Short mmCIF file of C-alpha atoms and ligand atoms in Angstrom, two decimals:
data_model
loop_
_atom_site.label_atom_id
_atom_site.label_comp_id
_atom_site.label_asym_id
_atom_site.label_seq_id
_atom_site.Cartn_x
_atom_site.Cartn_y
_atom_site.Cartn_z
CA MET A 1 0.00 0.00 0.00
CA LYS A 2 2.73 2.43 1.03
CA ALA A 3 4.81 1.70 -2.02
CA LYS A 4 1.77 2.24 -4.17
CA ASN A 5 1.14 5.62 -2.57
CA LYS A 6 4.73 6.62 -3.12
CA ILE A 7 4.50 5.70 -6.77
CA ALA A 8 1.25 7.63 -7.10
CA ALA A 9 2.83 10.70 -5.47
CA LEU A 10 5.85 10.44 -7.74
CA MET A 11 3.62 10.17 -10.80
CA MET A 12 1.72 13.24 -9.64
CA VAL A 13 4.90 15.29 -9.23
CA LEU A 14 6.13 14.09 -12.61
CA SER A 15 2.96 14.99 -14.44
CA LEU A 16 2.72 18.37 -12.72
CA THR A 17 6.32 19.15 -13.69
CA LEU A 18 5.54 18.15 -17.27
CA PHE A 19 2.39 20.27 -17.20
CA PHE A 20 4.22 23.39 -16.00
CA PHE A 21 7.08 22.78 -18.38
CA GLN A 22 4.65 22.67 -21.31
CA CYS A 23 2.74 25.74 -20.14
CA SER A 24 5.88 27.77 -19.63
CA LYS A 25 6.79 27.39 -23.30
CA ASP A 26 5.43 30.53 -24.94
CA PRO A 27 3.04 29.19 -27.56
CA GLN A 28 3.34 32.41 -29.55
CA ILE A 29 6.96 31.78 -30.54
CA PRO A 30 7.04 29.42 -33.49
CA SER A 31 9.83 26.91 -33.63
CA PRO A 32 12.67 27.42 -36.13
CA GLN A 33 11.47 29.00 -39.29
CA VAL A 34 11.85 26.93 -42.41
CA THR A 35 14.47 28.27 -44.79
CA GLY A 36 15.46 27.44 -48.35
CA VAL A 37 11.90 26.72 -49.50
CA THR A 38 11.93 25.60 -53.14
CA PHE A 39 9.46 23.72 -55.31
CA THR A 40 10.78 21.12 -57.71
CA VAL A 41 8.87 18.85 -60.04
CA PRO A 42 9.89 15.28 -59.16
CA HIS A 43 11.78 13.36 -61.82
CA GLY A 44 9.50 11.97 -64.52
CA TRP A 45 6.35 13.75 -63.32
CA PRO A 46 4.13 15.92 -65.53
CA GLN A 47 4.21 19.70 -65.16
CA PRO A 48 1.95 20.87 -62.31
CA VAL A 49 -1.31 22.73 -62.93
CA TYR A 50 -0.29 25.39 -60.41
CA ASN A 51 3.25 26.71 -60.25
CA PHE A 52 2.85 29.62 -57.84
CA GLU A 53 1.97 32.04 -60.65
CA GLU A 54 1.66 35.60 -59.33
CA ASN A 55 2.45 34.18 -55.88
CA THR A 56 6.23 33.94 -55.73
CA LEU A 57 7.22 31.20 -53.32
CA THR A 58 9.34 32.57 -50.46
CA ASP A 59 10.48 31.33 -47.06
CA ALA A 60 8.37 34.03 -45.39
CA GLY A 61 5.23 33.15 -47.38
CA PHE A 62 5.61 29.43 -46.70
CA ASN A 63 6.16 30.00 -42.96
CA LEU A 64 3.08 32.22 -42.79
CA GLY A 65 0.99 29.60 -44.62
CA ARG A 66 2.28 26.90 -42.31
CA ARG A 67 1.32 28.88 -39.22
CA LEU A 68 -2.14 29.68 -40.62
CA PHE A 69 -2.71 25.98 -41.35
CA TYR A 70 -2.30 25.20 -37.65
CA GLU A 71 -4.08 28.35 -36.36
CA LYS A 72 -7.16 27.43 -34.35
CA LYS A 73 -8.19 31.06 -34.01
CA LEU A 74 -9.31 31.06 -37.63
CA SER A 75 -12.40 29.18 -36.43
CA ARG A 76 -15.38 30.84 -34.73
CA ASP A 77 -14.59 29.57 -31.21
CA GLY A 78 -10.83 29.07 -31.54
CA THR A 79 -10.97 25.27 -31.33
CA ILE A 80 -10.43 24.01 -34.89
CA SER A 81 -7.55 24.50 -37.30
CA CYS A 82 -6.98 22.96 -40.72
CA GLY A 83 -4.54 20.65 -38.94
CA SER A 84 -7.31 19.37 -36.64
CA CYS A 85 -8.84 17.46 -39.56
CA HIS A 86 -5.77 17.12 -41.79
CA GLN A 87 -3.12 15.34 -39.68
CA GLN A 88 0.42 14.94 -40.94
CA PHE A 89 0.94 11.39 -39.63
CA ALA A 90 -2.09 10.36 -41.71
CA ALA A 91 -0.68 12.10 -44.81
CA PHE A 92 -2.95 15.02 -43.84
CA ALA A 93 -6.13 12.94 -43.88
CA ASN A 94 -8.19 12.65 -40.68
CA ALA A 95 -7.07 9.50 -38.90
CA ALA A 96 -9.82 7.24 -37.58
CA HIS A 97 -12.58 9.68 -38.53
CA ALA A 98 -14.96 8.50 -41.23
CA ARG A 99 -16.37 12.01 -41.31
CA SER A 100 -14.47 14.79 -39.58
CA HIS A 101 -15.58 16.54 -36.42
CA GLY A 102 -15.84 20.22 -37.00
CA ILE A 103 -16.85 22.98 -34.66
CA ASP A 104 -19.11 22.04 -31.70
CA GLY A 105 -18.35 18.38 -32.45
CA GLN A 106 -20.55 18.44 -35.57
CA PHE A 107 -20.02 15.86 -38.29
CA GLY A 108 -19.54 16.86 -41.90
CA LYS A 109 -20.85 14.84 -44.83
CA ARG A 110 -17.54 13.58 -46.12
CA ASN A 111 -14.19 12.06 -45.24
CA ALA A 112 -11.27 14.50 -45.10
CA PRO A 113 -8.99 13.61 -48.03
CA ALA A 114 -5.23 13.28 -47.60
CA LEU A 115 -3.41 16.41 -48.78
CA PHE A 116 -0.34 16.18 -51.01
CA ASN A 117 0.66 16.88 -54.62
CA LEU A 118 -2.19 19.40 -54.74
CA ASN A 119 -0.37 21.50 -57.35
CA TRP A 120 -1.17 18.76 -59.88
CA GLN A 121 -4.92 18.97 -59.28
CA SER A 122 -7.21 21.23 -61.26
CA SER A 123 -10.17 20.62 -58.97
CA PHE A 124 -10.66 19.93 -55.27
CA MET A 125 -13.13 18.22 -52.95
CA TRP A 126 -14.70 14.83 -53.64
CA ASP A 127 -17.10 16.47 -56.11
CA GLY A 128 -14.57 18.88 -57.65
CA GLY A 129 -16.62 21.83 -56.38
CA ILE A 130 -13.52 24.01 -56.02
CA ASN A 131 -11.40 24.70 -59.03
CA HIS A 132 -8.34 26.53 -57.71
CA ILE A 133 -5.91 25.80 -54.90
CA THR A 134 -5.83 29.48 -53.89
CA VAL A 135 -9.54 29.65 -53.03
CA GLN A 136 -9.77 26.25 -51.32
CA PRO A 137 -9.21 27.48 -47.71
CA LEU A 138 -12.29 29.74 -47.89
CA ALA A 139 -14.55 26.68 -47.94
CA PRO A 140 -13.58 25.16 -44.56
CA ILE A 141 -13.17 28.57 -42.89
CA ASN A 142 -16.75 29.51 -43.81
CA ASP A 143 -18.38 26.07 -43.54
CA SER A 144 -20.78 26.07 -40.59
CA LEU A 145 -19.96 22.41 -39.86
CA GLU A 146 -16.19 22.88 -40.10
CA MET A 147 -14.66 26.14 -38.78
CA ASP A 148 -17.75 28.37 -39.00
CA GLY A 149 -15.66 31.50 -39.28
CA ASN A 150 -15.66 34.35 -41.76
CA MET A 151 -12.91 36.33 -43.43
CA ASN A 152 -13.80 39.61 -41.67
CA ASP A 153 -13.13 38.01 -38.28
CA VAL A 154 -10.02 36.26 -39.59
CA ILE A 155 -8.63 39.54 -40.94
CA ALA A 156 -9.47 41.37 -37.69
CA PHE A 157 -7.75 38.68 -35.60
CA LEU A 158 -4.60 38.59 -37.77
CA SER A 159 -4.37 42.40 -37.95
CA ALA A 160 -4.57 42.69 -34.16
CA ASP A 161 -1.70 40.23 -33.60
CA ALA A 162 1.78 41.80 -33.74
CA SER A 163 3.56 38.55 -34.62
CA TYR A 164 1.23 37.97 -37.59
CA ARG A 165 1.61 41.58 -38.71
CA LYS A 166 5.38 41.02 -38.74
CA MET A 167 4.98 37.88 -40.86
CA PHE A 168 2.70 39.69 -43.33
CA LYS A 169 5.29 42.46 -43.62
CA GLU A 170 8.09 39.96 -44.23
CA THR A 171 6.00 38.22 -46.88
CA PHE A 172 4.25 41.07 -48.68
CA GLY A 173 6.29 44.17 -47.85
CA ASP A 174 3.79 45.78 -45.47
CA GLU A 175 1.60 44.73 -42.57
CA THR A 176 -1.77 44.92 -44.31
CA VAL A 177 -3.82 41.73 -43.94
CA THR A 178 -6.18 41.01 -46.84
CA THR A 179 -8.13 37.92 -47.90
CA GLN A 180 -5.98 37.65 -51.01
CA ARG A 181 -2.77 37.66 -48.97
CA VAL A 182 -4.10 35.05 -46.55
CA LEU A 183 -5.01 32.83 -49.49
CA LYS A 184 -1.63 33.32 -51.18
CA ALA A 185 0.19 32.26 -48.01
CA PHE A 186 -2.06 29.21 -47.67
CA ALA A 187 -1.34 28.25 -51.29
CA GLN A 188 2.41 28.39 -50.61
CA PHE A 189 2.12 25.90 -47.76
CA LEU A 190 -0.42 23.64 -49.47
CA GLY A 191 1.48 23.64 -52.76
CA MET A 192 4.71 22.64 -51.02
CA LEU A 193 3.12 19.43 -49.69
CA VAL A 194 4.82 17.21 -52.25
CA SER A 195 5.00 13.48 -51.60
CA SER A 196 7.50 11.77 -53.90
CA ASN A 197 9.89 9.78 -51.71
CA SER A 198 8.17 6.45 -51.20
CA LYS A 199 9.94 3.14 -51.78
CA TYR A 200 8.13 3.04 -55.15
CA ASP A 201 9.63 6.42 -56.12
CA ARG A 202 13.10 5.38 -55.02
CA ILE A 203 12.87 2.27 -57.18
CA GLN A 204 11.57 4.36 -60.10
CA ARG A 205 14.60 6.63 -59.72
CA GLY A 206 16.93 3.65 -59.59
CA GLU A 207 18.25 4.45 -56.09
CA ALA A 208 20.68 1.85 -54.78
CA GLY A 209 19.41 -0.57 -52.15
CA TYR A 210 15.71 -0.48 -53.11
CA ALA A 211 13.85 -3.29 -54.86
CA PHE A 212 10.34 -4.75 -54.81
CA THR A 213 9.85 -8.05 -53.00
CA ALA A 214 8.35 -10.94 -54.96
CA ASP A 215 4.92 -10.26 -53.46
CA GLU A 216 5.11 -6.53 -54.23
CA GLU A 217 6.01 -7.43 -57.84
CA ILE A 218 2.89 -9.61 -58.12
CA GLY A 219 0.84 -6.79 -56.64
CA LYS A 220 2.38 -4.27 -59.01
CA SER A 221 1.51 -6.26 -62.10
CA LEU A 222 -2.08 -6.83 -60.85
CA PHE A 223 -2.26 -3.11 -60.10
CA ASN A 224 -1.13 -2.22 -63.60
CA GLN A 225 -3.75 -4.51 -65.12
CA ARG A 226 -6.68 -3.67 -62.86
CA CYS A 227 -6.21 -0.27 -61.23
CA ALA A 228 -3.73 1.92 -63.12
CA SER A 229 -6.21 3.07 -65.80
CA CYS A 230 -7.94 5.07 -63.05
CA HIS A 231 -5.37 5.36 -60.24
CA THR A 232 -2.73 6.33 -62.80
CA PRO A 233 0.97 6.69 -61.82
CA PRO A 234 2.90 8.79 -61.02
CA LEU A 235 0.14 10.68 -59.16
CA PHE A 236 -1.90 7.48 -58.75
CA SER A 237 -5.06 9.27 -59.89
CA ASN A 238 -6.29 10.50 -63.26
CA PHE A 239 -8.57 12.92 -61.34
CA SER A 240 -11.70 11.94 -63.28
CA TYR A 241 -15.10 11.39 -61.61
CA ARG A 242 -16.43 7.84 -61.43
CA ASN A 243 -19.24 5.89 -59.82
CA ILE A 244 -17.66 2.71 -58.48
CA GLY A 245 -20.84 1.23 -57.04
CA LEU A 246 -20.73 2.13 -53.36
CA GLU A 247 -24.24 1.74 -52.00
CA PRO A 248 -25.43 5.30 -51.32
CA ASN A 249 -25.81 6.29 -47.68
CA VAL A 250 -29.33 7.69 -47.86
CA ALA A 251 -29.00 9.69 -44.64
CA LEU A 252 -26.15 11.77 -46.09
CA GLN A 253 -28.07 12.78 -49.25
CA ASP A 254 -24.83 13.15 -51.16
CA SER A 255 -25.17 13.07 -54.94
CA GLY A 256 -21.42 13.46 -55.58
CA ARG A 257 -20.32 15.23 -58.75
CA MET A 258 -23.97 15.83 -59.70
CA ARG A 259 -24.13 18.44 -56.93
CA ILE A 260 -21.78 20.57 -59.03
CA SER A 261 -22.58 19.62 -62.63
CA GLU A 262 -26.34 19.10 -62.11
CA SER A 263 -26.11 16.31 -64.68
CA VAL A 264 -27.86 13.05 -63.74
CA GLN A 265 -25.01 11.16 -65.41
CA ASP A 266 -22.78 12.39 -62.56
CA MET A 267 -24.96 10.96 -59.78
CA HIS A 268 -22.70 9.33 -57.15
CA ARG A 269 -19.56 9.98 -59.13
CA TYR A 270 -16.60 11.07 -57.00
CA LYS A 271 -13.16 12.41 -57.77
CA MET A 272 -10.52 9.73 -58.11
CA PRO A 273 -8.39 9.71 -54.96
CA SER A 274 -4.63 9.22 -55.24
CA LEU A 275 -3.45 5.95 -53.71
CA ARG A 276 -0.16 7.39 -52.52
CA ASN A 277 0.14 7.07 -48.72
CA VAL A 278 -3.09 5.06 -48.67
CA GLU A 279 -1.58 2.77 -46.00
CA VAL A 280 -1.76 5.62 -43.45
CA SER A 281 -4.86 7.54 -44.60
CA SER A 282 -7.60 5.22 -43.33
CA PRO A 283 -10.62 5.38 -43.33
CA TYR A 284 -11.40 5.16 -47.04
CA MET A 285 -13.84 6.43 -49.68
CA HIS A 286 -15.71 9.76 -49.82
CA ASP A 287 -17.63 8.96 -46.64
CA GLY A 288 -14.90 6.99 -44.89
CA ARG A 289 -17.03 3.83 -44.81
CA PHE A 290 -14.12 1.36 -44.81
CA LYS A 291 -11.46 1.17 -42.10
CA THR A 292 -9.16 -1.32 -43.77
CA LEU A 293 -7.65 -1.58 -47.22
CA ASP A 294 -8.74 -5.16 -47.78
CA LYS A 295 -12.41 -4.24 -47.11
CA ALA A 296 -12.11 -1.13 -49.30
CA ILE A 297 -10.66 -3.10 -52.23
CA ASP A 298 -12.95 -6.12 -51.74
CA TYR A 299 -16.13 -3.98 -51.91
CA HIS A 300 -14.74 -1.67 -54.62
CA ILE A 301 -13.81 -4.51 -56.99
CA ASN A 302 -15.79 -7.60 -55.90
CA LYS A 303 -19.07 -6.30 -54.50
CA PRO A 304 -20.19 -3.23 -56.42
CA TYR A 305 -23.79 -2.13 -55.79
CA TYR A 306 -25.57 -1.78 -59.11
CA MET A 307 -26.44 1.72 -60.33
CA SER A 308 -27.17 2.66 -63.93
CA ASN A 309 -24.06 4.83 -64.32
CA ILE A 310 -21.66 2.51 -62.54
CA ASP A 311 -18.28 2.49 -64.26
CA PRO A 312 -18.12 -0.32 -66.85
CA VAL A 313 -14.54 -1.15 -65.84
CA ILE A 314 -15.81 -1.96 -62.36
CA LEU A 315 -19.06 -3.60 -63.46
CA ASN A 316 -17.35 -5.92 -65.95
CA GLY A 317 -14.16 -6.54 -64.01
CA GLN A 318 -13.32 -10.00 -62.73
CA ALA A 319 -13.29 -10.68 -59.02
CA LEU A 320 -9.97 -10.53 -57.16
CA SER A 321 -9.08 -13.37 -54.78
CA ALA A 322 -8.12 -12.66 -51.17
CA ASP A 323 -4.49 -13.48 -52.05
CA GLU A 324 -4.52 -11.11 -55.01
CA ILE A 325 -5.91 -8.35 -52.80
CA GLN A 326 -3.12 -8.97 -50.27
CA SER A 327 -0.46 -8.72 -53.01
CA ILE A 328 -2.00 -5.48 -54.25
CA ILE A 329 -1.90 -4.13 -50.69
CA SER A 330 1.79 -5.09 -50.44
CA PHE A 331 2.39 -3.02 -53.55
CA LEU A 332 0.25 -0.11 -52.27
CA ASN A 333 2.32 -0.08 -49.08
CA THR A 334 5.38 0.79 -51.19
CA LEU A 335 3.62 4.12 -51.89
CA THR A 336 3.97 5.20 -48.25
CA ASP A 337 6.27 8.20 -48.04
CA ASN A 338 7.74 8.31 -44.53
CA THR A 339 9.94 11.28 -45.41
CA PHE A 340 6.80 13.29 -46.17
CA ILE A 341 4.86 12.16 -43.12
CA HIS A 342 7.74 13.09 -40.81
CA ASP A 343 8.96 16.19 -42.64
CA THR A 344 9.21 18.81 -39.86
CA ARG A 345 8.76 21.63 -42.39
CA PHE A 346 5.11 20.61 -42.53
CA SER A 347 4.50 20.04 -38.81
CA ASP A 348 2.80 22.40 -36.36
CA PRO A 349 5.33 25.24 -35.96
CA LEU A 350 4.22 26.16 -32.43
CA TYR A 351 4.97 22.91 -30.73
CA LYS A 352 7.94 21.45 -32.55
C1 LIG B 1 -13.76 19.85 -39.89
C2 LIG B 1 -12.71 19.21 -40.64
C3 LIG B 1 -11.92 20.01 -41.64
C4 LIG B 1 -11.26 21.20 -41.42
C5 LIG B 1 -11.19 22.04 -40.16
C6 LIG B 1 -10.59 21.50 -42.67
N1 LIG B 1 -10.85 20.54 -43.61
FE1 LIG B 1 -10.10 20.45 -45.47
N2 LIG B 1 -11.38 18.98 -45.92
C7 LIG B 1 -12.24 18.36 -45.02
C8 LIG B 1 -13.19 17.53 -45.74
C9 LIG B 1 -14.28 16.67 -45.12
C10 LIG B 1 -12.87 17.67 -47.11
C11 LIG B 1 -13.63 17.04 -48.28
C12 LIG B 1 -14.87 17.89 -48.47
C13 LIG B 1 -15.71 17.55 -49.67
O1 LIG B 1 -15.28 16.82 -50.55
O2 LIG B 1 -16.84 18.07 -49.73
C14 LIG B 1 -11.72 18.58 -47.18
C15 LIG B 1 -11.06 18.93 -48.36
C16 LIG B 1 -9.93 19.70 -48.41
C17 LIG B 1 -9.09 19.91 -49.58
C18 LIG B 1 -9.31 19.28 -50.95
C19 LIG B 1 -8.39 18.12 -51.18
C20 LIG B 1 -8.63 17.38 -52.47
O3 LIG B 1 -7.80 16.55 -52.82
O4 LIG B 1 -9.66 17.59 -53.13
C21 LIG B 1 -8.09 20.78 -49.23
C22 LIG B 1 -6.95 21.29 -50.11
C23 LIG B 1 -8.31 21.13 -47.84
N3 LIG B 1 -9.41 20.45 -47.38
C24 LIG B 1 -7.55 22.04 -47.13
C25 LIG B 1 -7.98 22.57 -45.91
C26 LIG B 1 -7.46 23.80 -45.33
C27 LIG B 1 -6.38 24.68 -45.93
C28 LIG B 1 -8.13 23.99 -44.15
C29 LIG B 1 -8.02 25.14 -43.16
C30 LIG B 1 -8.32 26.46 -43.69
C31 LIG B 1 -9.03 22.84 -43.99
N4 LIG B 1 -8.93 22.03 -45.09
C32 LIG B 1 -9.83 22.65 -42.88
C33 LIG B 1 -12.22 18.52 -43.66
C34 LIG B 1 -11.68 19.62 -43.02
C1 LIG B 2 -12.99 2.91 -62.84
C2 LIG B 2 -11.93 3.58 -62.13
C3 LIG B 2 -11.31 2.83 -60.96
C4 LIG B 2 -10.62 1.63 -60.99
C5 LIG B 2 -10.36 0.72 -62.20
C6 LIG B 2 -10.16 1.40 -59.64
N1 LIG B 2 -10.55 2.42 -58.81
FE1 LIG B 2 -10.15 2.61 -56.84
N2 LIG B 2 -11.35 4.23 -56.71
C7 LIG B 2 -11.97 4.83 -57.78
C8 LIG B 2 -12.78 5.94 -57.29
C9 LIG B 2 -13.62 6.90 -58.14
C10 LIG B 2 -12.63 5.95 -55.90
C11 LIG B 2 -13.34 6.89 -54.91
C12 LIG B 2 -14.76 6.40 -54.72
C13 LIG B 2 -15.56 7.09 -53.65
O1 LIG B 2 -15.05 7.45 -52.60
O2 LIG B 2 -16.77 7.25 -53.88
C14 LIG B 2 -11.70 4.87 -55.58
C15 LIG B 2 -11.25 4.60 -54.29
C16 LIG B 2 -10.28 3.66 -53.99
C17 LIG B 2 -9.71 3.47 -52.69
C18 LIG B 2 -9.98 4.32 -51.46
C19 LIG B 2 -8.98 5.46 -51.42
C20 LIG B 2 -9.25 6.51 -50.39
O3 LIG B 2 -8.31 7.28 -50.10
O4 LIG B 2 -10.36 6.63 -49.89
C21 LIG B 2 -8.82 2.45 -52.79
C22 LIG B 2 -7.96 1.87 -51.68
C23 LIG B 2 -8.85 1.99 -54.16
N3 LIG B 2 -9.73 2.77 -54.87
C24 LIG B 2 -8.08 0.96 -54.64
C25 LIG B 2 -8.21 0.45 -55.93
C26 LIG B 2 -7.51 -0.72 -56.37
C27 LIG B 2 -6.54 -1.53 -55.56
C28 LIG B 2 -7.92 -0.93 -57.67
C29 LIG B 2 -7.54 -2.07 -58.57
C30 LIG B 2 -7.76 -3.40 -58.05
C31 LIG B 2 -8.84 0.15 -58.02
N4 LIG B 2 -8.98 0.97 -56.92
C32 LIG B 2 -9.41 0.31 -59.26
C33 LIG B 2 -11.88 4.45 -59.11
C34 LIG B 2 -11.28 3.30 -59.59
#
């Protein structure tokens, strides 16, 4: 009993010390600023859609965008930042959340997609409702289920904060905070999220010491036959909209691409997700209905739910055996980019 009490007391002292240590760190001083920010198109990749036109990439602009991405005060009650739903260890998807919690614990309609290689995309969101990387942040900031903020409040908050004013001056030459400047800084951070250092990439580049295992090779050849026409390398998406036969969740009333195009042909079509980093971005699909890759692939390929505009490639495709699915997963795991997931340039600047 006595020993137990001693241990409990010790634990208490330890946790209190830790608590005070953490509180004494001034959260307003960001950790080392990132320097030498440059954007390069990975070897063998197509030219990006967005190349920071009229938004010259600078260290100051990137650092401002990075801080804004993790700034909870952009939300109405100061509880939610972009980083709350887009977590780096999950390749900036929302780990373990089928549909993200926004403000007041409310659930949105859709699964937060992983964020990387965004400069190669000409449209955003599962339905492609946003067509430029520079306007994307306005959607979550204003969404009543996500951050429920508005740009007037955001501008007032940033203008009243001396450390932000300094960062705006370093980036844009003077302290004025405008919507356009906020969006430019966001685009610099978002556009820099390039994931191109997976085992697969290293093998593609012929780096010494990297080779596929026998199982990964089997998976790769199955992937090329059955998946690559849609999840096309090197981005592992052709960014088209397809209906792959996921039984609609009636409660969500989500018509997919049709919401934007208003064409019945687009009912339940969703934007092709990239399969890079898919090992760490669970749960899967636009509504996060599957927790594991084998379930996601089994339903996607073997158990499509019939709808009139279901993709013929899926409808007419042959079933995959459990072994084949496992080999494909082995191959997909070679698309995990640990350098990207642990890159401290992209982590929360206040706590690292
Ligand atoms: C409450 C959770 C939540 C917050 C907070 C949030 N997002 Fe998202 N994000 C999502 C969801 C869910 C989607 C998909 C929405 C859809 O398809 O309708 C998404 C989509 C995106 C996309 C599109 C990705 C693609 O491949 O199409 C980008 C980029 C993005 N968010 C960036 C941000 C930024 C920047 C912020 C902060 C200003 C932010 N998000 C805040 C949940 C969130
Ligand atoms: C006809 C085009 C097409 C083909 C072929 C295809 N997919 Fe997909 N895949 C999609 C679309 C579209 C989605 C998103 C569907 C949604 O969420 O509604 C998707 C989603 C996925 C997801 C979930 C990704 C995530 O981040 O949520 C995985 C995993 C996946 N596909 C793996 C595969 C594999 C493995 C193959 C080959 C055996 C394959 N796909 C073949 C179109 C295709």
